């Protein structure tokens, strides 16, 4: 894998994690009524144009009969406007802002919350929506695999070639074989018929392989190839010398299907999510196994644990930062509103709410005023990712759905790194 491609993969794994976490948080938010504002602004839109639209929506909201709903909607629009003003222009991938009054503990406990997301990939929808939930579906789409995968279904009678990019399926080519069935015509010997049929089948396989080579070798983003079909024909085709060697190296799996037409390709697509997930799992396995090799052979080119990895990042010795997505640890910043006293606390995410409630009425250690409040929370993964970015290190976020991912989390604390050079003792 080239350096550029490797860097892109690692950056994407972190971006996908951050987006996934943000969307998990947003999808749990619910408003009292149609009070939650979702704004999607694609790249190229003028901020002045968007502000004009929001002013118009603010005016329209004045017609809402419920005093509480009217106030909450207008407050949410104001919050969106305030965040929008912080940008001189819409970022290159667009901008998404969510704002609304979220009940904290029953009616009357609403708190205005605002979230700003710069998508990792361009968004193409221009949307303003006011509903009881935030509209995250257009961002959810960016969590889907975006590389292109080749799909071909083949049997002795026909073949179909298609491509899958994200959720977009395209049928590129369909062919029939012209190969007669296994029952011979009258007057032919069984042996002669079988020889002719095998010759026709071989010619057909070569033709299908040529078409596949023409289609798939022209796709620079092709990540892998899945071959499907009924019976043993697909296996014969896969094992034969019909595909270009570069394509043979990209075969991810063979799948049984009932059809070889477009319906057969759709059968493969139905099973593709599990196959494509395994592709990423294989990449993750290699990353963790490389780390385990360095640890097991005591090469000095690996370290783990929050403090040791942090020191390695600060010294610039980290090649790849490896973090478990199951870490679930956050840093909470506590501040006194009276004297400015500030401290950080590290805890598991489920402990955040009880911790925040425990601060109510608690005296400040510095001025004794009961003015402590939690002013910011930050995922520990983001802390380490920022350090890695400053150090020029790659970042890999590893799932807990593979054995190596579980080992990373349970045996090494979920934070590890492979190193460029041995740290000085």
mmCIF file of C-alpha atoms in Angstrom:
data_model
loop_
_atom_site.group_PDB
_atom_site.id
_atom_site.type_symbol
_atom_site.label_atom_id
_atom_site.label_comp_id
_atom_site.label_asym_id
_atom_site.label_seq_id
_atom_site.Cartn_x
_atom_site.Cartn_y
_atom_site.Cartn_z
ATOM 1 C CA UNK A 1 0.000 0.000 0.000
ATOM 2 C CA UNK A 2 1.382 3.414 -0.930
ATOM 3 C CA UNK A 3 2.042 6.048 1.723
ATOM 4 C CA UNK A 4 -0.708 8.327 0.414
ATOM 5 C CA UNK A 5 -3.247 5.522 0.434
ATOM 6 C CA UNK A 6 -2.159 4.373 3.901
ATOM 7 C CA UNK A 7 -2.455 7.876 5.355
ATOM 8 C CA UNK A 8 -5.887 8.292 3.794
ATOM 9 C CA UNK A 9 -7.091 5.002 5.320
ATOM 10 C CA UNK A 10 -5.885 5.942 8.781
ATOM 11 C CA UNK A 11 -7.366 9.428 8.640
ATOM 12 C CA UNK A 12 -10.672 7.939 7.548
ATOM 13 C CA UNK A 13 -10.766 5.466 10.436
ATOM 14 C CA UNK A 14 -10.535 8.376 12.914
ATOM 15 C CA UNK A 15 -13.016 10.545 10.984
ATOM 16 C CA UNK A 16 -15.488 7.674 10.807
ATOM 17 C CA UNK A 17 -15.166 7.084 14.549
ATOM 18 C CA UNK A 18 -15.746 10.757 15.377
ATOM 19 C CA UNK A 19 -18.760 10.977 13.082
ATOM 20 C CA UNK A 20 -20.169 7.710 14.428
ATOM 21 C CA UNK A 21 -19.882 8.924 18.035
ATOM 22 C CA UNK A 22 -21.456 12.285 17.214
ATOM 23 C CA UNK A 23 -24.380 10.670 15.401
ATOM 24 C CA UNK A 24 -24.933 8.188 18.239
ATOM 25 C CA UNK A 25 -25.242 11.159 20.620
ATOM 26 C CA UNK A 26 -27.511 13.151 18.298
ATOM 27 C CA UNK A 27 -29.835 10.242 17.508
ATOM 28 C CA UNK A 28 -30.724 9.937 21.212
ATOM 29 C CA UNK A 29 -31.840 13.563 21.483
ATOM 30 C CA UNK A 30 -35.577 14.287 21.452
ATOM 31 C CA UNK A 31 -37.438 17.567 21.796
ATOM 32 C CA UNK A 32 -40.861 18.265 23.304
ATOM 33 C CA UNK A 33 -42.453 19.095 19.958
ATOM 34 C CA UNK A 34 -41.159 20.184 16.540
ATOM 35 C CA UNK A 35 -38.461 22.268 18.246
ATOM 36 C CA UNK A 36 -35.163 20.762 17.076
ATOM 37 C CA UNK A 37 -33.499 22.537 14.158
ATOM 38 C CA UNK A 38 -31.329 20.683 11.609
ATOM 39 C CA UNK A 39 -29.411 22.730 9.026
ATOM 40 C CA UNK A 40 -27.345 21.242 6.181
ATOM 41 C CA UNK A 41 -25.395 23.685 4.020
ATOM 42 C CA UNK A 42 -23.485 22.247 1.014
ATOM 43 C CA UNK A 43 -20.149 23.721 -0.123
ATOM 44 C CA UNK A 44 -20.452 26.728 -2.418
ATOM 45 C CA UNK A 45 -23.438 28.316 -0.667
ATOM 46 C CA UNK A 46 -23.023 31.918 0.461
ATOM 47 C CA UNK A 47 -23.330 32.466 4.214
ATOM 48 C CA UNK A 48 -25.380 35.631 3.570
ATOM 49 C CA UNK A 49 -27.924 33.587 1.625
ATOM 50 C CA UNK A 50 -28.244 31.052 4.473
ATOM 51 C CA UNK A 51 -28.570 33.824 7.084
ATOM 52 C CA UNK A 52 -31.369 35.357 4.997
ATOM 53 C CA UNK A 53 -33.212 32.041 4.933
ATOM 54 C CA UNK A 54 -32.840 31.686 8.712
ATOM 55 C CA UNK A 55 -34.210 35.197 9.304
ATOM 56 C CA UNK A 56 -37.221 34.246 7.199
ATOM 57 C CA UNK A 57 -37.713 31.030 9.216
ATOM 58 C CA UNK A 58 -37.433 33.030 12.452
ATOM 59 C CA UNK A 59 -40.274 35.251 11.230
ATOM 60 C CA UNK A 60 -42.363 32.242 10.209
ATOM 61 C CA UNK A 61 -41.864 30.718 13.682
ATOM 62 C CA UNK A 62 -43.593 33.748 15.243
ATOM 63 C CA UNK A 63 -46.882 32.218 14.001
ATOM 64 C CA UNK A 64 -46.499 29.147 16.253
ATOM 65 C CA UNK A 65 -49.399 29.158 18.745
ATOM 66 C CA UNK A 66 -47.647 27.518 21.701
ATOM 67 C CA UNK A 67 -45.594 30.122 23.599
ATOM 68 C CA UNK A 68 -43.043 27.518 24.732
ATOM 69 C CA UNK A 69 -42.611 25.932 21.307
ATOM 70 C CA UNK A 70 -42.365 29.351 19.603
ATOM 71 C CA UNK A 71 -39.696 30.525 22.052
ATOM 72 C CA UNK A 72 -37.697 27.274 21.773
ATOM 73 C CA UNK A 73 -37.752 27.269 17.963
ATOM 74 C CA UNK A 74 -36.722 30.922 17.719
ATOM 75 C CA UNK A 75 -33.990 30.400 20.327
ATOM 76 C CA UNK A 76 -32.687 27.402 18.323
ATOM 77 C CA UNK A 77 -32.636 29.452 15.101
ATOM 78 C CA UNK A 78 -30.743 32.203 16.933
ATOM 79 C CA UNK A 79 -28.165 29.652 18.143
ATOM 80 C CA UNK A 80 -27.708 28.368 14.573
ATOM 81 C CA UNK A 81 -27.222 31.946 13.333
ATOM 82 C CA UNK A 82 -24.630 32.623 16.043
ATOM 83 C CA UNK A 83 -22.617 29.524 15.070
ATOM 84 C CA UNK A 84 -22.897 30.353 11.379
ATOM 85 C CA UNK A 85 -21.430 33.822 12.005
ATOM 86 C CA UNK A 86 -18.224 32.187 13.226
ATOM 87 C CA UNK A 87 -17.468 31.044 9.658
ATOM 88 C CA UNK A 88 -16.157 33.379 6.949
ATOM 89 C CA UNK A 89 -17.257 30.868 4.318
ATOM 90 C CA UNK A 90 -18.835 27.414 4.168
ATOM 91 C CA UNK A 91 -16.089 24.746 4.595
ATOM 92 C CA UNK A 92 -15.062 22.712 1.556
ATOM 93 C CA UNK A 93 -17.198 19.712 2.604
ATOM 94 C CA UNK A 94 -20.158 21.813 3.743
ATOM 95 C CA UNK A 95 -21.509 22.481 7.222
ATOM 96 C CA UNK A 96 -24.137 20.867 9.443
ATOM 97 C CA UNK A 97 -25.586 22.568 12.537
ATOM 98 C CA UNK A 98 -28.068 21.095 15.013
ATOM 99 C CA UNK A 99 -29.717 23.146 17.773
ATOM 100 C CA UNK A 100 -32.682 22.726 20.065
ATOM 101 C CA UNK A 101 -34.121 22.644 23.577
ATOM 102 C CA UNK A 102 -33.477 19.139 24.953
ATOM 103 C CA UNK A 103 -35.382 18.009 28.096
ATOM 104 C CA UNK A 104 -32.893 16.965 30.769
ATOM 105 C CA UNK A 105 -35.245 15.551 33.365
ATOM 106 C CA UNK A 106 -38.924 15.921 32.446
ATOM 107 C CA UNK A 107 -41.011 18.953 31.369
ATOM 108 C CA UNK A 108 -39.543 22.363 32.166
ATOM 109 C CA UNK A 109 -35.971 21.029 32.340
ATOM 110 C CA UNK A 110 -35.084 21.864 28.719
ATOM 111 C CA UNK A 111 -31.560 23.028 27.965
ATOM 112 C CA UNK A 112 -30.517 24.576 24.673
ATOM 113 C CA UNK A 113 -27.870 22.398 22.988
ATOM 114 C CA UNK A 114 -25.947 23.185 19.812
ATOM 115 C CA UNK A 115 -23.785 20.871 17.692
ATOM 116 C CA UNK A 116 -21.623 21.834 14.711
ATOM 117 C CA UNK A 117 -20.275 19.141 12.367
ATOM 118 C CA UNK A 118 -17.903 19.630 9.460
ATOM 119 C CA UNK A 119 -18.524 16.461 7.405
ATOM 120 C CA UNK A 120 -15.526 14.290 6.425
ATOM 121 C CA UNK A 121 -16.948 14.142 2.871
ATOM 122 C CA UNK A 122 -18.911 16.722 0.871
ATOM 123 C CA UNK A 123 -22.656 16.947 1.498
ATOM 124 C CA UNK A 124 -24.923 17.804 -1.422
ATOM 125 C CA UNK A 125 -28.221 18.533 0.320
ATOM 126 C CA UNK A 126 -29.377 22.026 1.330
ATOM 127 C CA UNK A 127 -31.843 21.460 4.154
ATOM 128 C CA UNK A 128 -33.569 23.348 6.965
ATOM 129 C CA UNK A 129 -35.872 21.185 9.065
ATOM 130 C CA UNK A 130 -37.674 21.653 12.394
ATOM 131 C CA UNK A 131 -38.803 18.374 13.995
ATOM 132 C CA UNK A 132 -38.919 16.483 17.329
ATOM 133 C CA UNK A 133 -35.627 14.786 16.336
ATOM 134 C CA UNK A 134 -32.450 15.899 14.625
ATOM 135 C CA UNK A 135 -32.130 14.788 10.998
ATOM 136 C CA UNK A 136 -28.887 12.793 10.918
ATOM 137 C CA UNK A 137 -29.691 10.480 7.980
ATOM 138 C CA UNK A 138 -27.632 12.439 5.446
ATOM 139 C CA UNK A 139 -24.577 12.181 7.687
ATOM 140 C CA UNK A 140 -25.312 8.514 8.422
ATOM 141 C CA UNK A 141 -24.815 7.928 4.692
ATOM 142 C CA UNK A 142 -21.164 9.000 5.084
ATOM 143 C CA UNK A 143 -20.536 6.067 7.428
ATOM 144 C CA UNK A 144 -21.178 3.663 4.552
ATOM 145 C CA UNK A 145 -18.213 2.282 2.646
ATOM 146 C CA UNK A 146 -17.362 4.632 -0.224
ATOM 147 C CA UNK A 147 -14.762 2.588 -2.064
ATOM 148 C CA UNK A 148 -15.902 0.826 -5.221
ATOM 149 C CA UNK A 149 -16.420 -2.936 -5.143
ATOM 150 C CA UNK A 150 -16.771 -5.109 -8.213
ATOM 151 C CA UNK A 151 -19.539 -7.708 -8.329
ATOM 152 C CA UNK A 152 -19.912 -10.422 -10.944
ATOM 153 C CA UNK A 153 -22.336 -13.328 -11.031
ATOM 154 C CA UNK A 154 -21.638 -16.127 -13.463
ATOM 155 C CA UNK A 155 -22.870 -19.569 -14.436
ATOM 156 C CA UNK A 156 -22.749 -21.640 -17.630
ATOM 157 C CA UNK A 157 -25.654 -19.778 -19.234
ATOM 158 C CA UNK A 158 -25.112 -16.076 -18.416
ATOM 159 C CA UNK A 159 -23.081 -13.509 -16.505
ATOM 160 C CA UNK A 160 -23.670 -10.027 -15.081
ATOM 161 C CA UNK A 161 -21.080 -7.436 -14.042
ATOM 162 C CA UNK A 162 -21.856 -4.606 -11.636
ATOM 163 C CA UNK A 163 -20.226 -2.083 -9.315
ATOM 164 C CA UNK A 164 -21.145 -1.069 -5.769
ATOM 165 C CA UNK A 165 -20.047 2.345 -4.492
ATOM 166 C CA UNK A 166 -21.445 3.209 -1.077
ATOM 167 C CA UNK A 167 -25.129 2.372 -1.519
ATOM 168 C CA UNK A 168 -25.101 2.966 -5.305
ATOM 169 C CA UNK A 169 -25.384 -0.208 -7.378
ATOM 170 C CA UNK A 170 -24.771 -0.017 -11.118
ATOM 171 C CA UNK A 171 -25.195 -2.879 -13.592
ATOM 172 C CA UNK A 172 -22.422 -2.459 -16.178
ATOM 173 C CA UNK A 173 -22.805 -5.469 -18.464
ATOM 174 C CA UNK A 174 -24.935 -8.575 -19.019
ATOM 175 C CA UNK A 175 -23.992 -11.457 -21.345
ATOM 176 C CA UNK A 176 -25.380 -14.822 -22.320
ATOM 177 C CA UNK A 177 -22.994 -17.706 -22.955
ATOM 178 C CA UNK A 178 -24.477 -19.481 -25.984
ATOM 179 C CA UNK A 179 -23.218 -22.699 -24.378
ATOM 180 C CA UNK A 180 -25.722 -25.552 -24.842
ATOM 181 C CA UNK A 181 -27.172 -27.330 -21.840
ATOM 182 C CA UNK A 182 -25.816 -30.664 -20.643
ATOM 183 C CA UNK A 183 -28.357 -32.688 -22.665
ATOM 184 C CA UNK A 184 -26.986 -33.335 -26.149
ATOM 185 C CA UNK A 185 -28.889 -33.060 -29.418
ATOM 186 C CA UNK A 186 -29.784 -36.301 -31.221
ATOM 187 C CA UNK A 187 -27.121 -37.808 -33.528
ATOM 188 C CA UNK A 188 -24.105 -36.609 -31.513
ATOM 189 C CA UNK A 189 -21.959 -38.913 -29.446
ATOM 190 C CA UNK A 190 -21.899 -38.080 -25.767
ATOM 191 C CA UNK A 191 -18.124 -37.639 -25.832
ATOM 192 C CA UNK A 192 -18.091 -35.319 -28.851
ATOM 193 C CA UNK A 193 -20.916 -33.247 -27.387
ATOM 194 C CA UNK A 194 -19.076 -32.894 -24.075
ATOM 195 C CA UNK A 195 -15.836 -31.810 -25.840
ATOM 196 C CA UNK A 196 -17.685 -29.139 -27.836
ATOM 197 C CA UNK A 197 -19.506 -27.949 -24.750
ATOM 198 C CA UNK A 198 -16.246 -27.661 -22.755
ATOM 199 C CA UNK A 199 -14.608 -25.724 -25.612
ATOM 200 C CA UNK A 200 -17.584 -23.353 -25.762
ATOM 201 C CA UNK A 201 -17.534 -22.973 -21.976
ATOM 202 C CA UNK A 202 -13.816 -22.149 -21.987
ATOM 203 C CA UNK A 203 -14.334 -19.553 -24.726
ATOM 204 C CA UNK A 204 -17.223 -18.074 -22.728
ATOM 205 C CA UNK A 205 -15.132 -17.882 -19.523
ATOM 206 C CA UNK A 206 -12.379 -16.066 -21.443
ATOM 207 C CA UNK A 207 -14.936 -13.615 -22.818
ATOM 208 C CA UNK A 208 -16.384 -12.946 -19.356
ATOM 209 C CA UNK A 209 -12.877 -12.497 -17.940
ATOM 210 C CA UNK A 210 -11.985 -10.040 -20.698
ATOM 211 C CA UNK A 211 -15.117 -7.999 -20.029
ATOM 212 C CA UNK A 212 -14.405 -8.023 -16.266
ATOM 213 C CA UNK A 213 -10.812 -6.912 -16.871
ATOM 214 C CA UNK A 214 -11.980 -4.028 -19.082
ATOM 215 C CA UNK A 215 -14.551 -2.858 -16.520
ATOM 216 C CA UNK A 216 -12.708 -3.326 -13.219
ATOM 217 C CA UNK A 217 -9.112 -2.439 -14.167
ATOM 218 C CA UNK A 218 -10.362 0.984 -15.283
ATOM 219 C CA UNK A 219 -11.647 1.769 -11.752
ATOM 220 C CA UNK A 220 -8.798 3.324 -9.708
ATOM 221 C CA UNK A 221 -10.793 3.130 -6.440
ATOM 222 C CA UNK A 222 -11.595 -0.594 -6.779
ATOM 223 C CA UNK A 223 -11.193 -2.084 -3.314
ATOM 224 C CA UNK A 224 -12.234 -5.673 -3.944
ATOM 225 C CA UNK A 225 -14.168 -8.151 -6.059
ATOM 226 C CA UNK A 226 -17.013 -10.493 -5.058
ATOM 227 C CA UNK A 227 -17.981 -13.382 -7.336
ATOM 228 C CA UNK A 228 -21.405 -15.014 -7.100
ATOM 229 C CA UNK A 229 -23.552 -17.503 -8.952
ATOM 230 C CA UNK A 230 -25.452 -20.779 -8.606
ATOM 231 C CA UNK A 231 -23.571 -24.058 -8.440
ATOM 232 C CA UNK A 232 -19.878 -24.724 -9.029
ATOM 233 C CA UNK A 233 -19.416 -22.543 -12.148
ATOM 234 C CA UNK A 234 -18.340 -19.473 -10.176
ATOM 235 C CA UNK A 235 -15.608 -21.510 -8.428
ATOM 236 C CA UNK A 236 -14.356 -22.899 -11.764
ATOM 237 C CA UNK A 237 -14.230 -19.367 -13.128
ATOM 238 C CA UNK A 238 -12.464 -18.006 -10.028
ATOM 239 C CA UNK A 239 -9.802 -20.718 -10.021
ATOM 240 C CA UNK A 240 -9.208 -20.515 -13.784
ATOM 241 C CA UNK A 241 -6.809 -18.154 -15.507
ATOM 242 C CA UNK A 242 -9.488 -15.776 -16.820
ATOM 243 C CA UNK A 243 -9.066 -12.657 -14.655
ATOM 244 C CA UNK A 244 -6.069 -10.306 -14.658
ATOM 245 C CA UNK A 245 -3.710 -11.160 -11.786
ATOM 246 C CA UNK A 246 -4.402 -7.785 -10.114
ATOM 247 C CA UNK A 247 -8.107 -8.610 -9.994
ATOM 248 C CA UNK A 248 -7.492 -12.145 -8.731
ATOM 249 C CA UNK A 249 -5.628 -10.597 -5.775
ATOM 250 C CA UNK A 250 -8.691 -8.469 -4.989
ATOM 251 C CA UNK A 251 -11.219 -11.339 -4.753
ATOM 252 C CA UNK A 252 -12.818 -11.065 -1.306
ATOM 253 C CA UNK A 253 -15.308 -13.916 -1.407
ATOM 254 C CA UNK A 254 -17.513 -16.178 -3.535
ATOM 255 C CA UNK A 255 -21.237 -16.202 -2.794
ATOM 256 C CA UNK A 256 -24.007 -18.644 -3.711
ATOM 257 C CA UNK A 257 -26.902 -16.980 -5.561
ATOM 258 C CA UNK A 258 -30.049 -18.292 -7.184
ATOM 259 C CA UNK A 259 -29.721 -16.022 -10.233
ATOM 260 C CA UNK A 260 -27.085 -14.671 -12.632
ATOM 261 C CA UNK A 261 -29.097 -11.655 -13.826
ATOM 262 C CA UNK A 262 -29.363 -8.272 -12.078
ATOM 263 C CA UNK A 263 -31.313 -10.138 -9.387
ATOM 264 C CA UNK A 264 -28.197 -12.230 -8.732
ATOM 265 C CA UNK A 265 -26.077 -9.098 -8.297
ATOM 266 C CA UNK A 266 -28.651 -7.785 -5.812
ATOM 267 C CA UNK A 267 -28.387 -11.077 -3.906
ATOM 268 C CA UNK A 268 -24.638 -10.471 -3.578
ATOM 269 C CA UNK A 269 -25.255 -6.877 -2.426
ATOM 270 C CA UNK A 270 -27.553 -8.150 0.337
ATOM 271 C CA UNK A 271 -24.634 -10.123 1.736
ATOM 272 C CA UNK A 272 -21.999 -7.503 0.929
ATOM 273 C CA UNK A 273 -22.141 -5.544 4.232
ATOM 274 C CA UNK A 274 -20.811 -8.544 6.152
ATOM 275 C CA UNK A 275 -18.126 -9.205 3.496
ATOM 276 C CA UNK A 276 -17.044 -5.556 3.378
ATOM 277 C CA UNK A 277 -16.954 -5.381 7.156
ATOM 278 C CA UNK A 278 -14.533 -8.319 7.110
ATOM 279 C CA UNK A 279 -12.241 -6.348 4.760
ATOM 280 C CA UNK A 280 -11.795 -3.657 7.406
ATOM 281 C CA UNK A 281 -11.451 -6.340 10.094
ATOM 282 C CA UNK A 282 -8.553 -7.898 8.161
ATOM 283 C CA UNK A 283 -6.845 -4.480 8.044
ATOM 284 C CA UNK A 284 -7.420 -4.025 11.778
ATOM 285 C CA UNK A 285 -6.102 -7.512 12.559
ATOM 286 C CA UNK A 286 -2.843 -6.737 10.717
ATOM 287 C CA UNK A 287 -2.414 -3.464 12.597
ATOM 288 C CA UNK A 288 -2.880 -5.051 16.043
ATOM 289 C CA UNK A 289 -0.853 -8.145 15.127
ATOM 290 C CA UNK A 290 2.078 -5.930 14.119
ATOM 291 C CA UNK A 291 1.875 -4.237 17.531
ATOM 292 C CA UNK A 292 1.675 -7.636 19.289
ATOM 293 C CA UNK A 293 4.719 -8.854 17.332
ATOM 294 C CA UNK A 294 6.764 -5.862 18.524
ATOM 295 C CA UNK A 295 5.657 -6.449 22.130
ATOM 296 C CA UNK A 296 6.184 -10.226 21.967
ATOM 297 C CA UNK A 297 9.671 -9.933 20.465
ATOM 298 C CA UNK A 298 10.628 -7.118 22.833
ATOM 299 C CA UNK A 299 11.902 -4.971 19.954
ATOM 300 C CA UNK A 300 11.377 -1.734 21.886
ATOM 301 C CA UNK A 301 9.236 -0.473 19.003
ATOM 302 C CA UNK A 302 5.893 -0.654 20.801
ATOM 303 C CA UNK A 303 4.338 0.856 23.892
ATOM 304 C CA UNK A 304 0.943 0.898 25.557
ATOM 305 C CA UNK A 305 -0.981 2.483 28.418
ATOM 306 C CA UNK A 306 -2.208 6.062 28.649
ATOM 307 C CA UNK A 307 0.890 7.611 30.234
ATOM 308 C CA UNK A 308 3.546 5.756 28.200
ATOM 309 C CA UNK A 309 1.799 6.379 24.876
ATOM 310 C CA UNK A 310 1.360 10.054 25.755
ATOM 311 C CA UNK A 311 5.088 10.374 26.478
ATOM 312 C CA UNK A 312 5.931 8.619 23.203
ATOM 313 C CA UNK A 313 3.645 10.998 21.273
ATOM 314 C CA UNK A 314 5.213 14.030 22.938
ATOM 315 C CA UNK A 315 8.706 12.741 22.055
ATOM 316 C CA UNK A 316 7.704 12.285 18.385
ATOM 317 C CA UNK A 317 8.580 8.569 18.352
ATOM 318 C CA UNK A 318 5.103 7.207 17.466
ATOM 319 C CA UNK A 319 4.583 5.739 14.007
ATOM 320 C CA UNK A 320 0.961 4.606 14.521
ATOM 321 C CA UNK A 321 -1.359 5.389 17.413
ATOM 322 C CA UNK A 322 -3.738 2.434 17.978
ATOM 323 C CA UNK A 323 -6.899 3.119 19.985
ATOM 324 C CA UNK A 324 -9.875 0.911 20.827
ATOM 325 C CA UNK A 325 -13.247 2.376 19.869
ATOM 326 C CA UNK A 326 -14.595 0.699 23.012
ATOM 327 C CA UNK A 327 -12.493 2.914 25.294
ATOM 328 C CA UNK A 328 -15.539 4.965 26.374
ATOM 329 C CA UNK A 329 -13.473 7.353 28.537
ATOM 330 C CA UNK A 330 -14.014 11.116 28.710
ATOM 331 C CA UNK A 331 -12.272 14.057 30.326
ATOM 332 C CA UNK A 332 -14.597 16.502 32.057
ATOM 333 C CA UNK A 333 -13.483 20.079 32.720
ATOM 334 C CA UNK A 334 -14.898 21.508 35.962
ATOM 335 C CA UNK A 335 -14.830 25.255 36.522
ATOM 336 C CA UNK A 336 -15.859 27.571 39.358
ATOM 337 C CA UNK A 337 -18.030 30.404 38.043
ATOM 338 C CA UNK A 338 -16.978 32.612 40.965
ATOM 339 C CA UNK A 339 -13.162 32.477 41.069
ATOM 340 C CA UNK A 340 -12.232 30.694 37.822
ATOM 341 C CA UNK A 341 -10.761 27.608 39.536
ATOM 342 C CA UNK A 342 -10.506 24.774 37.025
ATOM 343 C CA UNK A 343 -9.664 21.066 37.046
ATOM 344 C CA UNK A 344 -10.047 17.995 34.856
ATOM 345 C CA UNK A 345 -11.562 14.659 35.814
ATOM 346 C CA UNK A 346 -11.275 11.441 33.781
ATOM 347 C CA UNK A 347 -14.100 8.892 33.922
ATOM 348 C CA UNK A 348 -16.209 6.379 32.005
ATOM 349 C CA UNK A 349 -18.875 8.055 29.882
ATOM 350 C CA UNK A 350 -21.888 6.611 31.817
ATOM 351 C CA UNK A 351 -20.535 8.297 34.987
ATOM 352 C CA UNK A 352 -20.781 11.791 33.436
ATOM 353 C CA UNK A 353 -24.384 12.597 34.393
ATOM 354 C CA UNK A 354 -24.092 11.473 38.062
ATOM 355 C CA UNK A 355 -20.796 13.388 38.284
ATOM 356 C CA UNK A 356 -22.383 16.565 36.880
ATOM 357 C CA UNK A 357 -25.270 16.284 39.346
ATOM 358 C CA UNK A 358 -22.819 15.762 42.233
ATOM 359 C CA UNK A 359 -21.300 19.198 41.541
ATOM 360 C CA UNK A 360 -24.557 20.979 42.458
ATOM 361 C CA UNK A 361 -24.004 22.831 45.734
ATOM 362 C CA UNK A 362 -20.460 21.450 46.108
ATOM 363 C CA UNK A 363 -18.044 24.102 47.458
ATOM 364 C CA UNK A 364 -15.128 25.233 45.328
ATOM 365 C CA UNK A 365 -11.786 24.032 46.810
ATOM 366 C CA UNK A 366 -10.331 27.502 46.211
ATOM 367 C CA UNK A 367 -13.048 30.034 47.166
ATOM 368 C CA UNK A 368 -15.617 27.714 48.869
ATOM 369 C CA UNK A 369 -18.468 29.190 46.791
ATOM 370 C CA UNK A 370 -21.000 26.547 45.587
ATOM 371 C CA UNK A 371 -20.336 27.553 41.969
ATOM 372 C CA UNK A 372 -18.749 24.474 40.405
ATOM 373 C CA UNK A 373 -20.044 23.396 36.989
ATOM 374 C CA UNK A 374 -18.967 21.022 34.225
ATOM 375 C CA UNK A 375 -18.098 23.302 31.300
ATOM 376 C CA UNK A 376 -16.687 20.840 28.758
ATOM 377 C CA UNK A 377 -16.401 17.128 28.058
ATOM 378 C CA UNK A 378 -13.972 15.594 25.613
ATOM 379 C CA UNK A 379 -13.463 12.021 24.464
ATOM 380 C CA UNK A 380 -10.017 10.721 25.396
ATOM 381 C CA UNK A 381 -9.635 9.449 21.825
ATOM 382 C CA UNK A 382 -9.855 13.039 20.578
ATOM 383 C CA UNK A 383 -7.161 14.083 23.070
ATOM 384 C CA UNK A 384 -4.769 11.425 21.814
ATOM 385 C CA UNK A 385 -5.686 12.004 18.170
ATOM 386 C CA UNK A 386 -4.763 15.685 18.554
ATOM 387 C CA UNK A 387 -1.386 14.722 20.037
ATOM 388 C CA UNK A 388 -0.844 12.259 17.172
ATOM 389 C CA UNK A 389 -1.664 14.941 14.607
ATOM 390 C CA UNK A 390 0.867 17.296 16.172
ATOM 391 C CA UNK A 391 3.470 14.494 16.158
ATOM 392 C CA UNK A 392 2.773 13.507 12.530
ATOM 393 C CA UNK A 393 1.688 10.006 13.605
ATOM 394 C CA UNK A 394 -0.940 7.835 11.936
ATOM 395 C CA UNK A 395 -4.123 7.075 13.878
ATOM 396 C CA UNK A 396 -6.047 3.779 13.790
ATOM 397 C CA UNK A 397 -9.330 3.303 15.663
ATOM 398 C CA UNK A 398 -9.876 -0.440 16.156
ATOM 399 C CA UNK A 399 -13.284 -2.064 16.621
ATOM 400 C CA UNK A 400 -13.986 -4.471 19.487
ATOM 401 C CA UNK A 401 -15.705 -6.970 17.161
ATOM 402 C CA UNK A 402 -12.517 -8.879 16.407
ATOM 403 C CA UNK A 403 -10.421 -10.928 18.857
ATOM 404 C CA UNK A 404 -7.427 -8.615 18.434
ATOM 405 C CA UNK A 405 -9.644 -5.608 19.175
ATOM 406 C CA UNK A 406 -10.854 -7.202 22.402
ATOM 407 C CA UNK A 407 -7.245 -7.972 23.356
ATOM 408 C CA UNK A 408 -6.221 -4.361 22.680
ATOM 409 C CA UNK A 409 -8.983 -3.109 24.963
ATOM 410 C CA UNK A 410 -8.785 -5.665 27.765
ATOM 411 C CA UNK A 411 -5.059 -6.499 27.927
ATOM 412 C CA UNK A 412 -3.473 -3.202 26.888
ATOM 413 C CA UNK A 413 -5.957 -0.634 28.204
ATOM 414 C CA UNK A 414 -7.214 0.297 24.745
ATOM 415 C CA UNK A 415 -4.321 2.689 24.004
ATOM 416 C CA UNK A 416 -1.170 1.494 22.236
ATOM 417 C CA UNK A 417 1.380 2.552 19.644
ATOM 418 C CA UNK A 418 4.036 1.227 17.322
ATOM 419 C CA UNK A 419 7.156 3.402 17.242
ATOM 420 C CA UNK A 420 9.516 4.821 14.608
ATOM 421 C CA UNK A 421 12.502 4.400 16.893
ATOM 422 C CA UNK A 422 13.325 3.195 20.366
ATOM 423 C CA UNK A 423 12.782 5.880 23.001
ATOM 424 C CA UNK A 424 15.928 6.995 24.807
ATOM 425 C CA UNK A 425 16.163 5.460 28.246
#
